Tab-separated table of C-alpha atoms and ligand atoms in Angstrom:
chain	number	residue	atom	x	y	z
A	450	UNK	CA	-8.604	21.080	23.100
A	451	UNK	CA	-8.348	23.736	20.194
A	452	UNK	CA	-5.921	22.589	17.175
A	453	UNK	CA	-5.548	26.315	15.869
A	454	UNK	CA	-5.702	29.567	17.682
A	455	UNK	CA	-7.742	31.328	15.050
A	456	UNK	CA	-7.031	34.645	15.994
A	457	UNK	CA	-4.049	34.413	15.667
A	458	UNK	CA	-3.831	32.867	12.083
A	459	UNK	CA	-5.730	35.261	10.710
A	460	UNK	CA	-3.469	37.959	12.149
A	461	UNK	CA	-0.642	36.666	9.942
A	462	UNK	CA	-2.917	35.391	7.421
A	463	UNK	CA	-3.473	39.417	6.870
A	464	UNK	CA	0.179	40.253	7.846
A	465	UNK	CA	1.493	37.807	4.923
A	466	UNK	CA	-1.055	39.306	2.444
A	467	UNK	CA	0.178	42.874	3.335
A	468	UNK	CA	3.574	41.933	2.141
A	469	UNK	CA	3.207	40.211	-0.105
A	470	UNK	CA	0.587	42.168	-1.651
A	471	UNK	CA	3.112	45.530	-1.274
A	472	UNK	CA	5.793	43.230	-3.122
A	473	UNK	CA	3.736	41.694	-6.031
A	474	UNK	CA	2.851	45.858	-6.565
A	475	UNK	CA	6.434	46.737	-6.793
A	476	UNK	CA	6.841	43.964	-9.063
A	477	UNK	CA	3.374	44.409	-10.748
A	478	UNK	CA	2.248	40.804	-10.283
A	479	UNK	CA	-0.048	41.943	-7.130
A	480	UNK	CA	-2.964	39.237	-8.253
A	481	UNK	CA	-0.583	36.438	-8.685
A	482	UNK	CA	1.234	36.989	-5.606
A	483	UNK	CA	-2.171	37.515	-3.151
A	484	UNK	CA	-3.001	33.946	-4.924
A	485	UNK	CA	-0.199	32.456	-4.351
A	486	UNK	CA	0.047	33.666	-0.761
A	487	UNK	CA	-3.214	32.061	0.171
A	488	UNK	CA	-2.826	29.365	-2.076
A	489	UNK	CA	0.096	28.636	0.537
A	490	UNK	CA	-0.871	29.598	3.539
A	491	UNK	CA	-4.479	27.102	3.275
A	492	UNK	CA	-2.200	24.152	2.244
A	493	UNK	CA	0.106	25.150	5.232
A	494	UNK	CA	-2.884	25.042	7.511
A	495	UNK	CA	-4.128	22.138	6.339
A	496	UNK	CA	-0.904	20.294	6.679
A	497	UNK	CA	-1.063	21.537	10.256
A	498	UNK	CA	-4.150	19.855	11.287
A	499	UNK	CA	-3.328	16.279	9.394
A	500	UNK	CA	-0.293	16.179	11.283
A	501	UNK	CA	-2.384	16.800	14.502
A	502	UNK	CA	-4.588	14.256	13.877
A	503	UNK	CA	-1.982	11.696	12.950
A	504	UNK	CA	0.222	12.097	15.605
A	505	UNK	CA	-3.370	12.274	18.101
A	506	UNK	CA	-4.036	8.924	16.503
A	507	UNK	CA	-1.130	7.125	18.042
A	508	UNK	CA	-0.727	9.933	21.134
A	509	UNK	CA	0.160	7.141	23.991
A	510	UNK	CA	-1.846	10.041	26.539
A	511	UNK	CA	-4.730	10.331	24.349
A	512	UNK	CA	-5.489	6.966	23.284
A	513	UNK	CA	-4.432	5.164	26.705
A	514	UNK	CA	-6.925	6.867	28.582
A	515	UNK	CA	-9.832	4.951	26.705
A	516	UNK	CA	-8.125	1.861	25.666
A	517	UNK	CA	-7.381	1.862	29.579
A	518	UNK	CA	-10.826	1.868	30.955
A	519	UNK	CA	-12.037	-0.747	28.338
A	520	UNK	CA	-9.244	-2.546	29.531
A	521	UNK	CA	-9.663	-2.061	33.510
A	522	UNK	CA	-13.593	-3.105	32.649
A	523	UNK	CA	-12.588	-6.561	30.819
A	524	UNK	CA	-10.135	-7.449	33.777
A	525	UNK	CA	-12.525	-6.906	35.830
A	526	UNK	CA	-15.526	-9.247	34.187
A	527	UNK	CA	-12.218	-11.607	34.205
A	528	UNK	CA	-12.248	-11.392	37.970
A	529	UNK	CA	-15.465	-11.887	38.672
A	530	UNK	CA	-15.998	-14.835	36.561
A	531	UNK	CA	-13.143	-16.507	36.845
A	532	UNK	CA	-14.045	-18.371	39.815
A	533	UNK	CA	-17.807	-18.895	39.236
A	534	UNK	CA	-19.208	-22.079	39.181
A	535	UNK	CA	-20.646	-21.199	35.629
A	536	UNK	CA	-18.810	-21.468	32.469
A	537	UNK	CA	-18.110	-18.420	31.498
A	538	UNK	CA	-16.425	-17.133	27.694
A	539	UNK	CA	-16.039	-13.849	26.287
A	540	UNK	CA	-16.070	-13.991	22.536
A	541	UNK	CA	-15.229	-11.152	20.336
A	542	UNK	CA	-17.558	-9.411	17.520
A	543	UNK	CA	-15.751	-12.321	14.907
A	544	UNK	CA	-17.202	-15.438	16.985
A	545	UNK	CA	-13.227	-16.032	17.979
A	546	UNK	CA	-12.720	-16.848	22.119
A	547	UNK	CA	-11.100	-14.165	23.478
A	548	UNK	CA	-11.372	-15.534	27.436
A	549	UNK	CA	-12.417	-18.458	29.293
A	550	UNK	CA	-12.729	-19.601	33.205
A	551	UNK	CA	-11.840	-22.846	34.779
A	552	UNK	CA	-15.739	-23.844	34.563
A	553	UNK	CA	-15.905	-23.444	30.994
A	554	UNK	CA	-13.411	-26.684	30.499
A	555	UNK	CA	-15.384	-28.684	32.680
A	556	UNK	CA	-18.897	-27.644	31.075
A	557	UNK	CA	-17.725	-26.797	27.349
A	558	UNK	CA	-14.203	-28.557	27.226
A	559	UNK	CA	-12.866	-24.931	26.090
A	560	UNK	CA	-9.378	-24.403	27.803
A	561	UNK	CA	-7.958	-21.215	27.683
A	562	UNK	CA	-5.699	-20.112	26.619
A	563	UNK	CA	-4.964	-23.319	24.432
A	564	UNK	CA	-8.468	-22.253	22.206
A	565	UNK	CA	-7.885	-18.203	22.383
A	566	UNK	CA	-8.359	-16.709	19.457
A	567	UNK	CA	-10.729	-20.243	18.034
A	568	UNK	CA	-13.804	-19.542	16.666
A	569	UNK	CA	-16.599	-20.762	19.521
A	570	UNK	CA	-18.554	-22.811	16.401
A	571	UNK	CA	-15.367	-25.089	15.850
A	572	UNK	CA	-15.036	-26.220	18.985
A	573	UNK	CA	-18.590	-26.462	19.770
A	574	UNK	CA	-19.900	-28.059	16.814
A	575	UNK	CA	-23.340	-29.124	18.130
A	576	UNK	CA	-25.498	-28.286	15.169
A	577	UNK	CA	-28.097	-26.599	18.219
A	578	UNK	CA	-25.528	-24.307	19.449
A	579	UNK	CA	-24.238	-23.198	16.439
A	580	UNK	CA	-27.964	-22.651	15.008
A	581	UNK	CA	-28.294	-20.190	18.701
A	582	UNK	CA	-24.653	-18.758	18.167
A	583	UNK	CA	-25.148	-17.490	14.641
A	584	UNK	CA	-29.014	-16.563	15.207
A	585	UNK	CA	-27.934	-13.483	17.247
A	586	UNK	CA	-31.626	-13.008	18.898
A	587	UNK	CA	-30.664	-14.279	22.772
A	588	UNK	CA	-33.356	-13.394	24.257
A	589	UNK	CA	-34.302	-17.077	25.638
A	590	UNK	CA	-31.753	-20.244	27.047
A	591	UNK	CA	-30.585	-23.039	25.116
A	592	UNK	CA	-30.623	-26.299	26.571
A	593	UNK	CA	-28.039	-29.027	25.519
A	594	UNK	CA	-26.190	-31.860	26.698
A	595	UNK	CA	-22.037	-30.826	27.552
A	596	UNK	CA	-20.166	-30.949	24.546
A	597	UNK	CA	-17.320	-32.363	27.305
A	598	UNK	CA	-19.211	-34.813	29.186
A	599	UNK	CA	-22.969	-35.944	27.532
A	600	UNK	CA	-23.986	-36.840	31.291
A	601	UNK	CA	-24.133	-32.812	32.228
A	602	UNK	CA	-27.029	-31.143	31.232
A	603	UNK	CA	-26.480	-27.280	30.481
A	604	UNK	CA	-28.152	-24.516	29.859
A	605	UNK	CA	-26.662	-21.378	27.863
A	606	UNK	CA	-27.518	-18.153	27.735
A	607	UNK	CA	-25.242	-15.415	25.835
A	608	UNK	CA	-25.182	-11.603	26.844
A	609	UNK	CA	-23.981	-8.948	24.472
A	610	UNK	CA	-21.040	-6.633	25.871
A	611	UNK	CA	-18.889	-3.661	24.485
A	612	UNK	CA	-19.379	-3.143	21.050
A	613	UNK	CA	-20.227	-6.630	19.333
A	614	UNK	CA	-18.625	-8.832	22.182
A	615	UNK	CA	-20.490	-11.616	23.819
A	616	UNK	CA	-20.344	-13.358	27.113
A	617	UNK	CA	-21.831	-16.932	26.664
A	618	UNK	CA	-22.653	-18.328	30.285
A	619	UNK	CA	-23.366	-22.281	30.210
A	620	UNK	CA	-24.876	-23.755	33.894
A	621	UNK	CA	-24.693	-26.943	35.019
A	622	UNK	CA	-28.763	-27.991	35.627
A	623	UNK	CA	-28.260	-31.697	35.699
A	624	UNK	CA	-29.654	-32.201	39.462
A	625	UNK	CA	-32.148	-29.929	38.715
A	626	UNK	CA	-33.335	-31.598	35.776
A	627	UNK	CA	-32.721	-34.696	37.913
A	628	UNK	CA	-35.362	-33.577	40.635
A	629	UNK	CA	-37.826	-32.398	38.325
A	630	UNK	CA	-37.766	-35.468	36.657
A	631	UNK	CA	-38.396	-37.340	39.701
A	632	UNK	CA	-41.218	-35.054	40.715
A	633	UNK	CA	-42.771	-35.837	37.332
A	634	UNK	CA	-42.479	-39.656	37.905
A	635	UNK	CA	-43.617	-39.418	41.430
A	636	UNK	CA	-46.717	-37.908	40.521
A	637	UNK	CA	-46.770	-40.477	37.194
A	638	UNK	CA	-45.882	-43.149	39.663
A	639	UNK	CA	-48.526	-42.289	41.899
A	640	UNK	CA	-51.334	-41.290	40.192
A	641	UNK	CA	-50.919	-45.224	37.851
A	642	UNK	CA	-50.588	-46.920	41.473
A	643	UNK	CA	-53.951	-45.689	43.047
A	644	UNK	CA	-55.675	-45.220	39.557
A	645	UNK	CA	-55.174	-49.329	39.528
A	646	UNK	CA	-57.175	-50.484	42.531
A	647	UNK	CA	-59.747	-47.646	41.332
A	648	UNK	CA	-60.176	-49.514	38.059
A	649	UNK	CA	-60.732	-53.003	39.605
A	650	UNK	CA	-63.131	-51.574	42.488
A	651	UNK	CA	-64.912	-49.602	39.268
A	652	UNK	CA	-65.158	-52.738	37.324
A	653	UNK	CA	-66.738	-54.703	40.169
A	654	UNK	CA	-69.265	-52.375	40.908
A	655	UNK	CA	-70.721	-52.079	37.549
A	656	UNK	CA	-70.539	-56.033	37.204
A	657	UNK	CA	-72.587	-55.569	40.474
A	658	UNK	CA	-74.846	-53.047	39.024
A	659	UNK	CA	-75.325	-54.791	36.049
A	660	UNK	CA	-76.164	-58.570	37.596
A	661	UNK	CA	-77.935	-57.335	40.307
A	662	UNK	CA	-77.211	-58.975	44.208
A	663	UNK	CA	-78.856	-61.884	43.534
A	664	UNK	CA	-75.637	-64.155	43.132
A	665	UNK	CA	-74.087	-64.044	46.526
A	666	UNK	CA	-71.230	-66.125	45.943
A	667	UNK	CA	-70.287	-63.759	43.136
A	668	UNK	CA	-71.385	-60.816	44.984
A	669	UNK	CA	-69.264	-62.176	47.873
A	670	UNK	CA	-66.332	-62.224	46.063
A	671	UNK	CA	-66.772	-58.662	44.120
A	672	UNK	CA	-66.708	-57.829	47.890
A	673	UNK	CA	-63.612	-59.141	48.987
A	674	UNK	CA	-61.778	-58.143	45.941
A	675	UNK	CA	-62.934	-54.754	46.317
A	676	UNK	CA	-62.021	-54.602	49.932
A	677	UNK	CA	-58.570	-55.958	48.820
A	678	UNK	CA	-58.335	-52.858	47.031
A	679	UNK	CA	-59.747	-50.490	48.777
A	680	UNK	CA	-57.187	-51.754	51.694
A	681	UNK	CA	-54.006	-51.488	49.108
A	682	UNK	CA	-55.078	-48.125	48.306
A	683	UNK	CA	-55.194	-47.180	52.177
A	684	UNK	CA	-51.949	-48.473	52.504
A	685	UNK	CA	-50.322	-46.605	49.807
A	686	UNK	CA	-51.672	-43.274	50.973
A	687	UNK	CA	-50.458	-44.072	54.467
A	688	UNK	CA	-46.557	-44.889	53.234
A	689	UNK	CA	-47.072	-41.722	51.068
A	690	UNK	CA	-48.072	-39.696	54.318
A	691	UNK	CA	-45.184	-41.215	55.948
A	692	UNK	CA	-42.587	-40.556	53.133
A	693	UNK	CA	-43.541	-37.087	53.104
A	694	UNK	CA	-43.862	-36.325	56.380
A	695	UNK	CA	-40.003	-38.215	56.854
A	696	UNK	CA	-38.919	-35.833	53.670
A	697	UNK	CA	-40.209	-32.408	55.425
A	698	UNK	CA	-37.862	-32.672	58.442
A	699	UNK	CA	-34.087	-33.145	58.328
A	700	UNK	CA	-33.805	-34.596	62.050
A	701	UNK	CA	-35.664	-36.837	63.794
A	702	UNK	CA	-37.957	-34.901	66.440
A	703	UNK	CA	-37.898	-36.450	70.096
A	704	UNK	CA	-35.173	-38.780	70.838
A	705	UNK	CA	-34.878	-41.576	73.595
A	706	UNK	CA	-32.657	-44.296	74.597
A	707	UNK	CA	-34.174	-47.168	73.430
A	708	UNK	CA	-33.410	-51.165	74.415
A	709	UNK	CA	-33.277	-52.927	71.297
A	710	UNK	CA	-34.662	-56.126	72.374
A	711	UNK	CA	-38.057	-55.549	73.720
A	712	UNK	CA	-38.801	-53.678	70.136
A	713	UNK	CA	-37.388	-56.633	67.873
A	714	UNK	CA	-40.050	-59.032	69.813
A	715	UNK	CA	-42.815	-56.584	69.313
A	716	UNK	CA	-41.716	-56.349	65.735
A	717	UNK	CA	-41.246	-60.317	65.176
A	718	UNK	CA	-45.363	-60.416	66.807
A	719	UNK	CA	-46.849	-57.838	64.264
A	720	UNK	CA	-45.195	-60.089	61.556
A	721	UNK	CA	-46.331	-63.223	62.795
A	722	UNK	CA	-49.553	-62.241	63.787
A	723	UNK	CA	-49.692	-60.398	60.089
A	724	UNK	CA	-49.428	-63.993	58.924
A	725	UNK	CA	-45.957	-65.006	58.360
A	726	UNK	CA	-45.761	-67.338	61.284
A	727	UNK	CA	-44.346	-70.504	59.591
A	728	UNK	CA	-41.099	-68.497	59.206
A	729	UNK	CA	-38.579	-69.116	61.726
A	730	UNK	CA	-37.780	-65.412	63.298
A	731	UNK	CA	-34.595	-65.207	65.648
A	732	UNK	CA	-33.181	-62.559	67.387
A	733	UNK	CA	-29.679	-62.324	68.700
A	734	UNK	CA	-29.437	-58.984	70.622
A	735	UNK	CA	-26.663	-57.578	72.539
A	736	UNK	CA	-28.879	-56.216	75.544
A	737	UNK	CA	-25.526	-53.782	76.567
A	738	UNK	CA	-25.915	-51.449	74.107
A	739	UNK	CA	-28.927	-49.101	73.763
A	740	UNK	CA	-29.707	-47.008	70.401
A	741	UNK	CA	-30.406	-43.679	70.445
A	742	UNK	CA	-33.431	-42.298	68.366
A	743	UNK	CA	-37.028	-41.483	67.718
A	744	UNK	CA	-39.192	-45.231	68.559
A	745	UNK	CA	-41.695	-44.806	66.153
A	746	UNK	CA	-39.375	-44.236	63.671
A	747	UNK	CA	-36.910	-46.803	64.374
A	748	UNK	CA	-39.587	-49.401	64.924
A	749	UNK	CA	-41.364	-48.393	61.165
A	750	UNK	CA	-37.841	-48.887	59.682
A	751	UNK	CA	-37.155	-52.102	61.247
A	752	UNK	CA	-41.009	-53.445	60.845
A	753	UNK	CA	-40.508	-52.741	57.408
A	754	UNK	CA	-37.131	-54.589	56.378
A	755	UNK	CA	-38.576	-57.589	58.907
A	756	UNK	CA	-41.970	-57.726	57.181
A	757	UNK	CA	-40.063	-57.270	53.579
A	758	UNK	CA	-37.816	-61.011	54.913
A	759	UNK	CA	-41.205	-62.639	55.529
A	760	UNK	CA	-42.563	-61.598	52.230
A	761	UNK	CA	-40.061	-63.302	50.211
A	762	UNK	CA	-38.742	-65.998	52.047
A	763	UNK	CA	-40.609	-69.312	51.978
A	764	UNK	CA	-42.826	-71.139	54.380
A	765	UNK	CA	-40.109	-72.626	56.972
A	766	UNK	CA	-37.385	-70.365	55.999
A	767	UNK	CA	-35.332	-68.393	58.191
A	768	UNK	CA	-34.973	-64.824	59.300
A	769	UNK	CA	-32.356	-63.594	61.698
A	770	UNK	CA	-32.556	-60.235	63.718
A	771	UNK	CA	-29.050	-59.494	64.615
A	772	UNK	CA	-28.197	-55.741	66.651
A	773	UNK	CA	-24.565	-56.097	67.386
A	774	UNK	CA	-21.264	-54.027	68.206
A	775	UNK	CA	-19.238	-53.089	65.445
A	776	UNK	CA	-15.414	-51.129	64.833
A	777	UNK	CA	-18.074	-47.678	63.382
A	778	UNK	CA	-20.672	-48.397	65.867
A	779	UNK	CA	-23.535	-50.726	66.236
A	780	UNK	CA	-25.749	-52.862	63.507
A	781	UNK	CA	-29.071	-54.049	62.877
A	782	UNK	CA	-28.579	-56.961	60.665
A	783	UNK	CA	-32.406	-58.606	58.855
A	784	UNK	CA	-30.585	-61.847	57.496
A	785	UNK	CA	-33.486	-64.226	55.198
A	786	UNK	CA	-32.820	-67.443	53.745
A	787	UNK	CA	-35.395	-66.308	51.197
A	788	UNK	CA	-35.570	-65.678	47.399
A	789	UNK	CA	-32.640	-62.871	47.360
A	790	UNK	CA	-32.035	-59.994	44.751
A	791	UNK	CA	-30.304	-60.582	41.562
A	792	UNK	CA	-27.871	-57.593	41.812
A	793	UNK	CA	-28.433	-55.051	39.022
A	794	UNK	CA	-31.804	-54.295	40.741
A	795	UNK	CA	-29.889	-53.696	44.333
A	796	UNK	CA	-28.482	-49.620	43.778
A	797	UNK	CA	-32.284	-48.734	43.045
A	798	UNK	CA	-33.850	-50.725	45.574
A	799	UNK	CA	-33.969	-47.722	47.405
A	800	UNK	CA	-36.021	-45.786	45.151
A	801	UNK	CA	-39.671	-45.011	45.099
A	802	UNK	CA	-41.942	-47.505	43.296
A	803	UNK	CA	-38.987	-49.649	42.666
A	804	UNK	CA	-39.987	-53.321	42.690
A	805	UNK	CA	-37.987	-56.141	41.740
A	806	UNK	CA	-41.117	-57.921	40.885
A	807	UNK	CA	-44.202	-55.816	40.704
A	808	UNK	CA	-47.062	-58.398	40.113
A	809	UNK	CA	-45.706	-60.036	43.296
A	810	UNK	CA	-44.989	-57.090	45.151
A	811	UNK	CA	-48.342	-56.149	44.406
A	812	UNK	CA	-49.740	-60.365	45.308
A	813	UNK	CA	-47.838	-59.481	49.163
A	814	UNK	CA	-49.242	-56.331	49.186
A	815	UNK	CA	-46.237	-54.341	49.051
A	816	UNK	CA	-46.325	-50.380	48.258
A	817	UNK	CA	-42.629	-50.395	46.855
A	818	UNK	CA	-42.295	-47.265	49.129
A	819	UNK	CA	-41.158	-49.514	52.274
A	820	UNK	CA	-36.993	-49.545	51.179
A	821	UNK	CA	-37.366	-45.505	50.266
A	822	UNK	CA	-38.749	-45.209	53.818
A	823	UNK	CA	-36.299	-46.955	55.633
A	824	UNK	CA	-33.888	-45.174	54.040
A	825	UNK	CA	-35.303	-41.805	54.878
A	826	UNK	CA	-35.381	-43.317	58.524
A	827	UNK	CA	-31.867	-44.245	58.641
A	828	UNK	CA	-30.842	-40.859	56.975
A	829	UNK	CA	-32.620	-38.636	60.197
A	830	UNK	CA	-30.090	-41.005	62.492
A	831	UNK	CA	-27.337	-40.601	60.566
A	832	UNK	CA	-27.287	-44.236	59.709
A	833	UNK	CA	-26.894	-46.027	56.682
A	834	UNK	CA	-28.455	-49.002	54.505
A	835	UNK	CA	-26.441	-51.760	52.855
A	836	UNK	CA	-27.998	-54.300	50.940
A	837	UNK	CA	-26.446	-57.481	49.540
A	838	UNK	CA	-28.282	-60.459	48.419
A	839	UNK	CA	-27.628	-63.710	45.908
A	840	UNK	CA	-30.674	-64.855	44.180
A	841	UNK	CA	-31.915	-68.174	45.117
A	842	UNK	CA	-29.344	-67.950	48.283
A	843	UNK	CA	-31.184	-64.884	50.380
A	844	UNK	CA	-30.767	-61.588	51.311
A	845	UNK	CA	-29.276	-59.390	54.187
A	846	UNK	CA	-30.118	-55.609	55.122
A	847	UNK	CA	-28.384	-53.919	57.416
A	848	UNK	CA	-28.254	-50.670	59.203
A	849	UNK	CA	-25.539	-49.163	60.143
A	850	UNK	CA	-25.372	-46.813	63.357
A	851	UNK	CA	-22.753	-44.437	64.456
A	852	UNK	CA	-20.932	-44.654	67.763
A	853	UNK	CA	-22.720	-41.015	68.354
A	854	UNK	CA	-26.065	-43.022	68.452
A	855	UNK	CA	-24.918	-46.087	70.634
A	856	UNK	CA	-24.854	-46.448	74.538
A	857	UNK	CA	-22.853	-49.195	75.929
A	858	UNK	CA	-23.241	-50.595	79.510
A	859	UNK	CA	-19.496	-51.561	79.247
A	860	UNK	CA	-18.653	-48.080	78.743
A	861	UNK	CA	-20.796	-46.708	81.633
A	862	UNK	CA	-18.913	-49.114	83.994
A	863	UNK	CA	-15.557	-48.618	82.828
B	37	LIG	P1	-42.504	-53.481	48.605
B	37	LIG	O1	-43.574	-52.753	49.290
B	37	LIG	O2	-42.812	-53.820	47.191
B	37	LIG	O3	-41.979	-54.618	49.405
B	37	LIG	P2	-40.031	-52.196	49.264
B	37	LIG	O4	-39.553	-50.825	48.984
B	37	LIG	O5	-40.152	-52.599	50.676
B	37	LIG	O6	-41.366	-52.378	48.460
B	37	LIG	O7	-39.043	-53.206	48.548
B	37	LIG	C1	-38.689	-52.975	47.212
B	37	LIG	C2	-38.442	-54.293	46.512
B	37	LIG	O8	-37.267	-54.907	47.065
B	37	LIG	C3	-39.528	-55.313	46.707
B	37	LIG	O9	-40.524	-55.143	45.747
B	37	LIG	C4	-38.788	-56.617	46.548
B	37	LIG	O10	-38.737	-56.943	45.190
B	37	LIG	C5	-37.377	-56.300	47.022
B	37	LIG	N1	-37.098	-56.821	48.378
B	37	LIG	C6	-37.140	-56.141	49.538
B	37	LIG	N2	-36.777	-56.904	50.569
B	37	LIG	C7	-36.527	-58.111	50.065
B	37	LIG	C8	-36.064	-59.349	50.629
B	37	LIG	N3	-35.845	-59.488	51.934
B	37	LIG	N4	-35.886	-60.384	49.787
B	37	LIG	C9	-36.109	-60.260	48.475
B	37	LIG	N5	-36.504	-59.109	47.874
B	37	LIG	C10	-36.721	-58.066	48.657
């Protein structure tokens, strides 16, 4: 848009001088008069275009236009962050919070718009943060613990926008942190569990290769303890195989109807015949209802939580096998009279590794994988594990099956 039409200014730019110029000559004060004239005229001019650009300055038309768009842009960041799982802030070129979504008071504690127009670095006054807020370089994340809550783990990034604005974005990676730390132990856990029985089997064979064969007794027992090993070792990678191979699939495979009973006594004669015969084993079945599931499965769950009773309950304790009709479904209840849990260790029973006990796990030959697979197993039959035990008194696991799983006989008849 042109302020001045030119032309046309310097028409009566000339015009004016022509009169003025034929009246300062009547008068004889021509020079004075052609000065004053323009003297006039350029300060006329000049007011002109000051007023234009004032009144351009505060033009509603002109300005709106722009401060519209910006406007229509920041509305629209609004939108699409306001429901994002991320905590999301826009902060102005001063460090003050101009915006905030839901997330943000969760993650941050920052509630808008109580904390508009704060400055980010008072209300966030982890010494970390503020060091990454005022460095201005955010090229890489900052990890931190929630200002809100210390048991989130977050990680920030910050984003420049518009001219010296910045979006600060803060994610919640505690389960991720969560199952890379577990991947991390699991491969600590493992690698200390096999790299145990290595170290024994290692030191017998040098003692062997050292002495010679000539002592059989002592070579005789070098042998056993090294087959001992070698033996726990198998073990372990077998229950890791299994673990795994329960982990990769979400749903058990082939399904059957199965009769509880006849598996329960095949169960109870691997454990005796495994050596745990003193122990008094007795089932009470209810032969009407069947269970519905994978038999391998089912019969390495239950194998493990009856071998686990043996384990630790005494010479001429007792173990009851109860399956049973209950108000949710059906139950299958391993009851021992043995040495029980003390019940801080009971939430993480579950766990990989975890052992109440581990020189005596490791004395009975135990993995402390057989808990994390029966929990896997109950998990692909939508069935669930509860665990509650007095120490000294004995212990009871129990799994817990849906009606979607059971088949009565009393239902077929009525
Ligand atoms: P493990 O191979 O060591 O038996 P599990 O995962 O089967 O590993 O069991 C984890 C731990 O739970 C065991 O080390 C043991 O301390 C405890 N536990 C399991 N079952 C029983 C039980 N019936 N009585 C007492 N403690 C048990």
């Amino acid at each position: 848009m042109q302020i001045i039409d030119w032309k046309l200014e310097s028409r009566r730019f000339l015009f004016a001088l022509l009169l003025m110029g034929a009246v300062g000559w009547l008068f004889s004060i021509t020079a004075w008069l052609l000065f004053l004239t323009t003297f006039v005229y350029s300060g006329w001019l000049l007011f002109r275009i000051q007023r234009w650009h004032c009144s351009n300055s505060s033009l509603p038309v002109q300005r709106g236009g722009h401060w519209a768009e910006k406007q229509a842009a920041v509305d629209y960041l609004q939108d699409s962050f306001a429901s994002t799982e991320d905590g999301t802030v826009m902060i102005d070129d001063t460090g003050a919070i101009s915006w905030s979504n839901t997330a943000a008071e969760k993650l941050l504690g920052l509630r808008f718009p109580e904390h508009k127009s704060q400055k980010i670095c008072d209300l966030i006054n982890a010494p970390e943060f503020i060091r990454y807020f005022e460095n201005r370089d955010y090229a890489g994340n900052l990890d931190m613990h929630s200002p809100n809550n210390g048991n989130f783990d977050l990680q920030l990034s910050i984003r420049y926008f518009g001219q010296g604005n910045r979006l600060l974005f803060a994610r919640d990676v505690t389960e991720t942190n969560r199952l890379q730390k577990m991947r991390t132990d699991f491969v600590a856990n493992v690698s200390h569990e096999l790299r145990t029985p290595l170290t024994v089997i290692n030191g017998y064979l040098h003692t062997l290769a050292d002495n010679g064969l000539e002592d059989e007794v002592r070579c005789q027992r070098a042998i056993q303890q090294m087959l001992g090993q070698a033996q726990r070792m198998e073990s372990l990678i077998k229950d890791l195989i299994v673990l795994s191979r329960l982990e990769s699939v979400p749903e058990v495979a082939s399904q059957q109807l199965l009769s509880v009973r006849p598996m329960l006594e095949l169960i109870r004669q691997e454990v005796m015949s495994a050596g745990h015969g003193e122990r008094q084993i007795i089932i009470e079945c209810d032969d009407s209802i069947q269970l519905q599931g994978n038999r391998e499965e089912l019969h390495s769950a239950f194998a493990n939580l009856l071998m686990n009773a043996a384990k630790y309950t005494p010479e001429q304790g007792e173990i009851r096998l109860r399956w049973y009709e209950d108000k949710m479904g059906a139950t299958l209840a391993v009851e021992d009279n043995g040495e029980g849990i003390e019940a801080h260790h009971i939430p993480r029973l579950t766990e990989r590794f975890y052992r109440v006990d581990k020189s005596r796990s490791v004395e009975t030959g135990g993995t402390g994988l057989g808990l994390a697979i029966v929990k896997y197993i109950l998990i692909h039959h939508q069935a669930a594990l509860h665990i509650s035990s007095t120490l000294g008194e004995g212990s009871h696991f129990s799994c817990h099956f849906p009606r979607s799983r059971i088949f009565s006989s009393a239902d077929a008849h009525s």
